[in-house]
Amino acid sequence: MIGLISATAAGAAARDRLAAAWPGRTRVYGGPVGDAVRTAFAECDRLVCFLATGAAVRLVAPLLDDKRTDPGVVCVDEGGRFAVSLVGGHGGGANELARAVGEVLGAEPVVTTATDAVGLAGLDTLGLPVEGDVAGVSRALLDGEPVALRAEVAWPLPPLPVGAEGAYGIRVTDRTVEPSEGEVVLRPPSLVVGVGASRGAPVDEVLGLVEDALREAGLSAASVAELATVDAKAEEPGIVGAAERLGVPLVTYAADALAGVEVPNPSDAPLAAVGTPSVAEAAALVRGGELLVPKRKSAAVPAMATCAVVRRPGRGRLAVVGLGPGARDLVTPRARAELRRASVLVGLDQYVDQIRDLLRPGTRVLESGLGAEEERARTAVEEARRGQAVALIGSGDAGVYAMASPALAEASDDIDVVGVPGVTAALAAGAILGAPLGHDHVSISLSDLHTPWEVIERRVRAAAEADLVVTFYNPRSRGRDWQLPKALAILAGHREPSTPVGVVRNASRADESSRLSTLAALDPATVDMMTVVTVGNTATREIAGRMVTPRGYRWQEDPASRRSPAASSLTSGSGTSVSLTSGSRTSASETSASDKSEENL
């Protein structure tokens, strides 16, 4: 819960904007400000104080106890210009809260945490339990001192400027080791504990068995990712309670799935009881891994619980990221987050140059030139299979004529794949032209480097016959100068010469240019590979210098109005289709109820 405290009318107005933007996540504290801060500090995970920083410091300072448990506090000035991460930047979540407040209120987030200021990943922000000398190792990273990474368990980490040797160290392990001087230990969630239990097994017996098994094997409970069992035990109180007290999820599997897992210690008892010869070992091993602790029974007489422990290897992570059409403000926040999360970046050299400043220090960049798409896809997948956190970048949306398709063709289920959507060239060009994609539309690439022209031509003909708005990607290059004229000729066989055509070059970039033409007047020689060409359908019109395809489904009854380049069939909010024709009267006809809903488009 986020506590909101204000002292003035202006602060209360900004406070109420936050509360409205985050329903269910905030609680407003009224009354005397000092009392409100003290109460909110005790009850909430984070606080936003609409106060001067000096006043907030004096109120919060006596309440501070431990940065690992204190709530994060953000201070917003009277004018709503700045959202200051005051205390608890990492542990209390104040840095992220300041950024989130800034997005809602239009305030500038002020983050002074040293690692954030220089773009380093904070060791206490990696999402892993951390022990040891966090301050000392972080300071060494900031000062450029040698820091060694000792990964006993491979795990995809964000970029860290580390090496093989150094006076300071970061150890990634699920073993119960004590950090040495100048060392930080990160606990990856690499352990899965399979659990079986008789009906009515006490939670203390199940939990004690798990804790004893981990301790005797020298394994850290902080690295337990989940408890796993058979579906029939999904609501067994002893197992459910053990998972809750360990603070991990309980995952269950069907008996037939567990029965197919090869285990070293099968038994007839669980086979008769729940339909599988193994519960603990099979549930731990069902998704693969190394069996560290074979099935063992609890010490009670009779024993009512069993467990086994498996180490699952860290899965590499591949994020396929769309960077948008080129403008920096069209790179989505999700794309920025993935770029900062990746320890390895793979991409076309010119795209890497666009976002190089968004990468964290220590990111390994693997770039190549034009025409190496398959090689980049293979490289990204191979790096992910090595346990790395990888970002593979492409322009626009990575799934549209970009890197997602070749990458996913290479990837198997041994890595995690995340798709990050981006603004496509068709959408960017459409926004510049007006609303050419207001009804059904299709995108077609005219490049025959990977697709035979016969296939492309068949698709263009189908789009022409179906009266779809068509956006042409890769329309013309020096070596391919006849494909666009051929495609336009096919469309001309089904559409009037006056059909609007929009031409946008370098959409959203500094040298962006656009123009409207017609199917008859467009000169293909003015088009190149940096251009997107959008050809309207028989309803598309030019209105006030903009290209518009109406949403309505019903054709105008007057054939002449359909062919007039100045006419437009527009759907009004009341559900009537209004025909606008230069120099003529307006007429209306009723549309169907489904035309009123965007869900039907």
XYZ file of C-alpha atoms in Angstrom:
601
model
C 0.000 0.000 0.000
C 1.232 3.514 -0.859
C 0.469 6.186 1.748
C -0.316 9.690 0.468
C 0.187 12.726 2.723
C -0.345 16.388 1.836
C -0.350 19.689 3.734
C -1.802 22.199 1.238
C -4.615 22.485 -1.280
C -2.167 22.165 -4.202
C -0.630 19.084 -2.626
C -4.071 17.607 -2.041
C -4.968 18.107 -5.717
C -1.841 16.261 -6.852
C -2.434 13.633 -4.166
C -5.944 13.022 -5.485
C -4.606 12.630 -9.029
C -2.321 9.851 -7.816
C -5.121 8.197 -5.885
C -7.355 8.261 -8.976
C -4.586 6.867 -11.181
C -3.787 4.016 -8.782
C -7.115 2.759 -7.425
C -6.734 0.188 -4.690
C -3.002 0.853 -4.337
C -3.072 4.023 -2.269
C -4.412 5.256 1.072
C -4.890 8.945 1.874
C -3.849 10.064 5.352
C -5.450 13.245 6.675
C -5.192 15.219 9.910
C -2.027 16.798 11.300
C 0.846 16.091 8.936
C 3.192 14.730 11.606
C 0.621 12.236 12.812
C -0.215 11.258 9.223
C 3.444 10.558 8.371
C 3.992 8.472 11.505
C 0.849 6.406 10.911
C 1.531 5.893 7.201
C 5.172 4.956 7.905
C 3.973 2.159 10.202
C 1.215 0.907 7.921
C 2.449 1.287 4.324
C 5.154 -0.161 2.080
C 5.870 3.233 0.488
C 4.968 6.881 1.070
C 4.474 9.904 -1.154
C 4.692 13.132 0.815
C 3.552 16.341 -0.881
C 5.847 18.399 1.339
C 9.080 20.363 1.214
C 12.050 17.990 1.459
C 13.251 19.675 4.649
C 9.917 19.131 6.349
C 9.762 15.525 5.131
C 13.295 14.835 6.407
C 12.481 16.130 9.882
C 9.295 14.079 10.047
C 10.747 10.840 8.685
C 14.201 10.865 10.312
C 13.076 9.757 13.814
C 11.164 6.849 12.260
C 14.060 5.289 10.335
C 15.247 1.889 11.557
C 16.664 -0.402 8.845
C 16.907 0.345 5.128
C 16.034 -3.269 4.399
C 12.633 -2.916 6.058
C 11.816 0.811 6.120
C 9.265 1.995 3.546
C 10.549 4.035 0.637
C 9.648 7.719 0.779
C 9.124 10.042 -2.192
C 8.742 13.793 -1.729
C 6.837 15.945 -4.275
C 7.212 19.738 -4.243
C 4.313 22.187 -4.052
C 4.452 22.917 -7.767
C 4.501 19.253 -8.747
C 7.729 19.740 -10.688
C 9.891 17.117 -8.992
C 9.390 13.685 -7.434
C 12.389 13.152 -5.134
C 13.417 9.684 -3.996
C 14.165 10.663 -0.407
C 14.954 7.414 1.429
C 14.719 3.714 0.596
C 15.712 4.145 -3.023
C 16.435 0.473 -3.629
C 15.221 -1.546 -0.671
C 12.105 0.546 -0.144
C 11.318 0.971 -3.836
C 11.457 4.774 -3.713
C 13.434 5.114 -6.956
C 10.841 3.259 -9.010
C 8.049 5.029 -7.139
C 9.569 8.424 -7.995
C 9.595 7.482 -11.669
C 6.015 6.223 -11.497
C 4.846 9.411 -9.739
C 6.623 11.419 -12.411
C 4.733 9.641 -15.172
C 1.360 10.389 -13.567
C 2.001 13.988 -12.499
C 4.398 15.048 -15.245
C 7.088 15.608 -12.607
C 10.809 15.079 -13.054
C 11.970 12.066 -11.007
C 15.033 12.898 -8.921
C 17.104 9.821 -8.092
C 20.463 10.292 -6.405
C 21.354 6.663 -5.629
C 24.905 6.297 -6.925
C 24.373 3.169 -9.027
C 21.236 4.607 -10.651
C 22.985 7.890 -11.351
C 25.651 6.188 -13.497
C 23.412 3.461 -14.941
C 24.785 0.504 -12.965
C 22.428 -2.241 -11.839
C 22.133 -2.064 -8.062
C 23.085 -5.357 -6.435
C 20.012 -5.096 -4.220
C 17.707 -4.496 -7.210
C 18.394 -7.699 -9.144
C 15.402 -9.522 -7.726
C 17.624 -12.056 -5.924
C 18.228 -12.404 -2.177
C 21.535 -10.703 -1.434
C 23.939 -11.092 1.484
C 27.287 -9.612 2.381
C 29.082 -6.347 1.736
C 26.609 -4.740 -0.672
C 27.852 -1.200 0.032
C 31.542 -2.108 -0.364
C 31.137 -4.091 -3.578
C 28.817 -1.447 -5.048
C 31.387 1.220 -4.250
C 34.090 -0.873 -5.944
C 31.923 -1.191 -9.065
C 31.316 2.554 -9.078
C 35.032 3.312 -8.639
C 36.069 0.935 -11.386
C 37.961 -1.380 -9.058
C 38.316 -5.032 -10.126
C 35.331 -7.112 -9.042
C 35.307 -10.864 -9.691
C 32.163 -12.755 -10.618
C 32.072 -16.314 -9.328
C 28.976 -18.004 -10.738
C 28.641 -21.418 -9.140
C 25.140 -21.492 -10.598
C 24.662 -20.004 -14.071
C 21.948 -17.370 -13.931
C 20.914 -14.598 -16.358
C 22.034 -11.362 -14.698
C 21.908 -7.795 -15.995
C 25.213 -6.295 -17.091
C 27.808 -5.835 -14.367
C 31.363 -4.558 -14.980
C 33.013 -7.646 -13.503
C 35.886 -9.937 -14.399
C 37.502 -13.200 -13.362
C 39.653 -11.694 -10.617
C 39.464 -8.858 -8.142
C 39.808 -7.863 -4.526
C 36.014 -7.647 -4.352
C 33.686 -10.363 -5.504
C 30.130 -11.343 -6.402
C 29.258 -14.995 -5.862
C 26.154 -16.544 -7.378
C 25.348 -19.708 -5.471
C 22.579 -21.709 -3.839
C 25.001 -23.156 -1.273
C 24.961 -22.098 2.367
C 28.222 -20.181 2.218
C 29.069 -17.153 4.340
C 30.200 -14.097 2.368
C 33.852 -13.334 2.855
C 35.210 -9.823 3.352
C 34.452 -7.642 0.341
C 32.051 -10.193 -1.128
C 28.372 -10.240 -2.010
C 26.437 -13.497 -2.315
C 23.449 -13.623 -4.662
C 20.947 -16.441 -4.156
C 19.356 -17.524 -7.446
C 15.982 -19.360 -7.255
C 17.536 -22.550 -8.563
C 16.191 -25.181 -6.131
C 12.927 -27.102 -6.420
C 11.746 -29.177 -3.492
C 9.420 -32.041 -4.330
C 7.132 -32.979 -1.462
C 4.846 -35.902 -0.738
C 2.696 -36.306 2.362
C 0.101 -38.579 3.867
C -3.305 -37.124 4.582
C -3.189 -34.962 7.691
C 0.595 -34.633 7.802
C 1.397 -31.745 10.205
C 2.883 -28.612 8.664
C 5.741 -28.695 11.182
C 6.669 -32.202 10.031
C 6.694 -31.207 6.349
C 8.548 -27.964 6.970
C 11.053 -29.586 9.328
C 11.806 -32.285 6.765
C 12.451 -29.703 4.034
C 14.643 -27.533 6.252
C 16.660 -30.527 7.485
C 17.187 -31.791 3.924
C 18.444 -28.397 2.762
C 20.696 -27.850 5.768
C 22.318 -31.285 5.611
C 22.944 -30.871 1.872
C 24.497 -27.445 2.418
C 21.789 -25.691 0.419
C 20.253 -22.288 1.119
C 16.523 -22.002 1.736
C 16.753 -18.559 0.094
C 17.314 -20.325 -3.250
C 14.166 -22.444 -3.081
C 11.994 -21.394 -6.014
C 8.958 -23.578 -5.311
C 7.522 -26.616 -3.600
C 6.150 -29.197 -6.024
C 3.759 -32.082 -5.529
C 1.000 -34.089 -7.190
C -2.408 -32.544 -7.983
C -4.106 -34.762 -5.420
C -2.130 -32.986 -2.678
C -2.797 -29.449 -3.903
C -4.875 -28.657 -0.817
C -3.082 -30.807 1.735
C -2.777 -28.424 4.736
C 0.701 -29.571 5.767
C 2.142 -28.988 2.289
C 0.265 -25.732 1.715
C 1.373 -24.432 5.101
C 5.012 -25.378 4.488
C 5.035 -23.461 1.204
C 3.501 -20.425 2.899
C 6.025 -20.436 5.712
C 8.894 -20.781 3.250
C 7.403 -17.946 1.204
C 7.395 -19.881 -2.088
C 4.632 -20.983 -4.461
C 3.193 -24.486 -4.434
C 3.192 -26.072 -7.907
C 1.279 -29.249 -8.659
C 1.343 -31.763 -11.511
C -1.039 -34.421 -12.760
C -0.301 -37.955 -11.592
C 0.121 -39.268 -15.135
C 2.737 -36.578 -15.824
C 4.714 -37.607 -12.745
C 4.331 -41.295 -13.554
C 6.328 -40.734 -16.743
C 9.339 -39.280 -14.912
C 12.222 -41.672 -14.369
C 13.279 -41.611 -10.697
C 15.813 -43.581 -8.630
C 13.398 -44.502 -5.827
C 9.933 -45.457 -7.075
C 7.430 -46.964 -4.635
C 4.210 -48.915 -4.757
C 2.616 -46.889 -1.940
C 2.150 -43.606 -3.820
C 1.184 -45.552 -6.929
C -1.721 -47.057 -5.065
C -2.612 -43.818 -3.284
C -2.393 -41.161 -5.999
C -1.547 -42.985 -9.250
C 2.202 -42.390 -9.601
C 5.145 -44.452 -8.264
C 6.891 -41.248 -7.173
C 5.690 -37.907 -5.859
C 8.617 -36.108 -4.225
C 11.349 -37.062 -6.698
C 9.109 -36.946 -9.769
C 7.603 -33.554 -8.870
C 11.088 -32.120 -8.373
C 12.465 -33.655 -11.591
C 9.486 -33.256 -13.937
C 10.935 -30.119 -15.552
C 14.503 -31.406 -15.551
C 17.524 -30.679 -13.408
C 20.067 -32.344 -11.154
C 18.851 -34.439 -8.218
C 20.826 -33.149 -5.224
C 18.821 -34.793 -2.440
C 17.121 -38.127 -3.270
C 13.846 -38.969 -1.604
C 14.040 -38.898 2.150
C 11.411 -39.423 4.809
C 10.600 -37.350 7.838
C 11.869 -38.522 11.225
C 8.404 -38.980 12.727
C 7.103 -42.460 13.441
C 5.286 -43.260 11.315
C 6.810 -40.922 8.721
C 4.085 -38.875 7.041
C 6.165 -36.794 4.616
C 8.843 -37.212 1.958
C 10.916 -34.696 0.035
C 13.584 -34.471 -2.658
C 15.636 -31.496 -3.883
C 16.597 -30.708 -7.475
C 18.744 -27.930 -8.902
C 17.337 -26.594 -12.131
C 19.829 -24.859 -14.400
C 19.333 -21.153 -14.966
C 17.420 -20.614 -18.163
C 18.752 -18.017 -20.528
C 16.440 -15.185 -21.459
C 15.917 -13.775 -24.946
C 13.978 -10.530 -25.280
C 13.080 -9.669 -28.872
C 12.710 -5.909 -28.758
C 11.018 -3.583 -31.238
C 12.591 -0.116 -31.173
C 9.852 1.652 -33.099
C 10.258 3.590 -36.343
C 13.168 5.745 -35.226
C 12.060 8.557 -32.923
C 13.427 8.203 -29.394
C 10.071 9.019 -27.791
C 8.498 6.100 -29.669
C 10.780 3.599 -27.921
C 8.407 2.130 -25.344
C 9.182 2.043 -21.603
C 9.081 -1.756 -21.776
C 11.696 -1.749 -24.533
C 13.931 0.569 -22.472
C 13.616 -1.731 -19.461
C 14.609 -4.781 -21.511
C 17.618 -2.968 -22.965
C 18.813 -2.174 -19.442
C 18.145 -5.704 -18.241
C 20.156 -7.413 -20.980
C 23.785 -8.338 -20.431
C 24.165 -9.068 -24.158
C 22.739 -6.948 -26.979
C 22.515 -8.294 -30.529
C 21.483 -6.110 -33.434
C 22.070 -4.338 -36.718
C 24.844 -1.790 -36.278
C 22.735 1.218 -37.223
C 20.010 0.223 -34.756
C 22.586 -0.316 -32.007
C 23.839 3.227 -32.580
C 20.317 4.566 -31.995
C 20.049 3.171 -28.481
C 23.644 2.691 -27.329
C 23.245 5.386 -24.684
C 20.336 3.452 -23.116
C 22.519 0.443 -22.299
C 23.992 -0.171 -18.876
C 27.777 -0.121 -18.456
C 29.172 -3.591 -19.043
C 26.640 -4.625 -21.699
C 28.329 -6.803 -24.321
C 27.296 -5.603 -27.792
C 27.317 -7.961 -30.781
C 26.522 -5.949 -33.898
C 26.635 -6.696 -37.601
C 25.729 -5.084 -40.905
C 22.865 -5.390 -43.349
C 21.931 -8.799 -44.675
C 22.939 -10.851 -41.622
C 19.501 -11.385 -40.077
C 19.760 -15.168 -39.715
C 23.264 -14.880 -38.265
C 22.091 -12.339 -35.677
C 19.142 -14.568 -34.759
C 21.417 -17.603 -34.272
C 23.887 -15.554 -32.231
C 21.148 -14.261 -29.919
C 19.725 -17.735 -29.324
C 23.190 -19.204 -28.696
C 23.966 -16.512 -26.122
C 20.663 -17.181 -24.366
C 21.446 -20.902 -24.284
C 24.653 -20.018 -22.448
C 22.491 -18.620 -19.661
C 22.740 -14.957 -20.634
C 20.054 -12.275 -20.561
C 19.939 -11.254 -24.227
C 18.155 -8.477 -26.094
C 17.776 -8.891 -29.850
C 16.702 -5.594 -31.382
C 14.875 -4.657 -34.549
C 13.177 -1.564 -35.890
C 9.446 -0.978 -35.709
C 7.845 -4.059 -34.204
C 10.313 -6.931 -34.060
C 7.563 -9.308 -35.181
C 6.798 -7.404 -38.405
C 9.388 -8.054 -41.154
C 12.051 -8.064 -38.437
C 13.993 -10.280 -36.062
C 11.322 -12.148 -34.101
C 10.546 -14.652 -36.849
C 14.122 -15.855 -37.546
C 14.933 -15.858 -33.818
C 11.930 -17.957 -32.842
C 12.640 -20.323 -35.712
C 16.024 -20.979 -34.055
C 14.843 -21.051 -30.433
C 13.616 -24.175 -28.661
C 11.986 -24.561 -25.265
C 15.304 -24.526 -23.396
C 15.292 -20.714 -23.097
C 12.737 -18.117 -22.038
C 11.585 -15.830 -24.851
C 9.905 -12.463 -24.302
C 8.429 -10.372 -27.092
C 8.449 -6.586 -26.689
C 6.109 -4.872 -29.178
C 7.063 -1.685 -30.957
C 5.417 0.919 -33.169
C 5.519 -0.373 -36.735
C 6.396 1.686 -39.801
C 2.856 1.216 -41.124
C 1.375 2.692 -37.954
C 3.869 5.551 -37.810
C 3.239 6.390 -41.460
C -0.515 6.078 -40.982
C -0.466 8.595 -38.127
C 1.440 11.046 -40.332
C -0.903 10.623 -43.292
C -4.129 10.818 -41.288
C -6.202 7.667 -40.870
C -5.578 5.462 -43.914
C -5.831 2.233 -41.858
C -9.279 3.003 -40.472
C -10.730 -0.190 -41.944
C -9.369 -3.600 -42.990
C -5.820 -3.411 -44.259
C -2.825 -5.556 -45.115
C 0.957 -5.095 -45.182
C 2.983 -6.630 -48.014
C 6.730 -6.573 -48.476
C 7.806 -6.182 -52.098
C 11.284 -7.570 -51.437
C 11.767 -10.823 -53.314
C 15.066 -11.639 -51.608
C 13.353 -14.217 -49.390
C 9.965 -14.600 -51.092
C 9.469 -15.474 -54.776
C 7.839 -12.709 -56.779
C 5.103 -15.094 -57.868
C 3.985 -15.418 -54.240
C 4.159 -11.653 -53.673
C 2.154 -10.965 -56.826
C -0.518 -13.450 -55.792
C -0.886 -11.688 -52.458
C -1.112 -8.255 -54.082
C -3.849 -9.533 -56.401
C -5.756 -10.998 -53.468
C -5.554 -7.688 -51.585
C -6.685 -5.819 -54.690
C -9.682 -8.100 -55.226
C -10.604 -7.942 -51.514
C -10.507 -4.126 -51.596
C -8.053 -3.907 -48.701
C -5.936 -0.876 -47.918
C -2.373 -1.953 -48.704
C 0.849 -0.810 -47.060
C 3.954 -1.700 -49.049
C 7.174 -2.325 -47.120
C 10.554 -2.480 -48.921
C 8.910 -0.950 -51.988
C 11.907 -0.126 -54.180
C 15.698 -0.325 -54.148
C 18.409 0.211 -56.732
C 18.421 -3.450 -57.631
C 14.622 -3.849 -57.451
C 13.037 -1.070 -59.437
C 10.194 -2.857 -61.232
C 8.260 -4.487 -58.385
C 6.459 -1.365 -57.147
C 5.201 -0.336 -60.622
C 3.971 -3.898 -61.146
C 2.158 -3.929 -57.782
C 0.558 -0.542 -58.436
C -0.604 -1.747 -61.848
C -2.319 -4.735 -60.228
C -4.148 -2.455 -57.792
C -5.066 -0.086 -60.615
C -7.014 -2.912 -62.217
C -9.426 -2.827 -59.272
C -9.375 0.831 -58.148
C -9.952 4.243 -59.670
C -6.937 6.294 -60.829
C -7.890 8.904 -58.209
C -7.424 6.449 -55.296
C -5.324 8.220 -52.655
C -1.782 6.986 -52.072
C 0.303 8.097 -49.123
C 4.097 8.158 -49.279
C 6.125 8.569 -46.082
C 9.905 8.497 -45.917
C 11.815 8.046 -42.654
C 8.679 8.172 -40.552
C 9.252 9.848 -37.152
C 12.909 10.630 -37.874
C 14.575 14.017 -38.205
C 14.434 13.977 -42.014
C 10.854 12.699 -42.187
C 8.889 13.633 -45.304
C 5.407 12.760 -46.512
C 3.066 13.507 -49.350
C -0.273 12.474 -50.773
C -0.595 11.344 -54.357
C -2.944 9.153 -56.329
C -2.704 5.753 -57.899
C -2.379 7.346 -61.339
C 0.018 10.145 -60.405
C 2.525 8.399 -58.121
C 6.000 8.209 -59.656
C 7.665 5.007 -58.365
C 11.083 6.554 -59.023
C 10.533 8.876 -56.039
C 10.282 5.902 -53.668
C 13.156 4.089 -51.951
C 13.765 1.505 -49.205
C 13.271 4.098 -46.458
C 9.745 4.727 -47.708
C 6.387 3.240 -46.775
C 3.686 3.407 -49.468
C 0.041 3.148 -48.410
C -2.603 2.646 -51.115
C -6.210 3.297 -50.123
C -9.213 1.138 -50.928
C -12.263 2.238 -52.915
C -13.646 4.105 -49.896
C -10.465 5.982 -48.972
C -10.643 9.738 -49.454
C -8.460 12.804 -49.099
C -10.110 15.149 -46.609
C -8.501 18.471 -45.678
C -5.148 17.214 -46.889
C -5.379 13.984 -44.924
C -5.809 10.411 -46.101
C -8.888 8.862 -44.492
C -10.416 5.394 -44.793
C -13.884 5.426 -43.167
C -14.817 2.937 -40.489
C -18.301 2.264 -41.840
C -19.128 -1.062 -43.425
C -22.022 0.076 -45.637
C -21.154 1.393 -49.084
C -22.689 4.626 -50.241
C -25.727 3.968 -52.410
C -24.640 6.494 -55.025
C -21.925 4.878 -57.159
C -20.768 8.314 -58.289
C -20.031 9.379 -54.722
C -17.843 6.321 -54.247
C -15.670 7.324 -57.168
C -15.370 10.987 -56.265
C -11.923 11.679 -54.788
C -13.418 14.270 -52.434
C -16.159 12.016 -51.052
C -15.947 10.240 -47.756
C -18.168 7.763 -45.937
C -17.835 8.552 -42.255
C -19.440 6.847 -39.278
C -20.766 9.315 -36.739
C -20.981 8.666 -33.028
C -24.731 8.132 -33.356
C -24.213 5.231 -35.727
C -25.222 7.056 -38.930
C -23.049 6.915 -42.030
C -22.510 10.444 -43.365
C -21.340 11.062 -46.914
C -19.217 14.186 -47.349
C -18.710 15.320 -50.929
C -17.127 18.599 -51.959
C -19.781 20.915 -53.373
C -22.687 18.551 -52.709
C -25.331 18.058 -50.038
C -24.814 15.751 -47.070
C -26.970 12.660 -46.931
C -27.230 10.043 -44.232
C -28.253 6.427 -43.975
C -28.517 4.175 -40.970
C -25.738 1.690 -40.279
C -26.025 -1.551 -38.405
C -25.596 -1.610 -34.637
C -22.292 -3.424 -34.986
C -20.797 -0.388 -36.749
C -20.932 1.529 -33.487
C -18.480 -0.683 -31.629
C -14.727 -0.676 -32.117
C -14.756 -4.269 -30.893
C -16.316 -5.236 -34.205
C -13.608 -3.657 -36.320
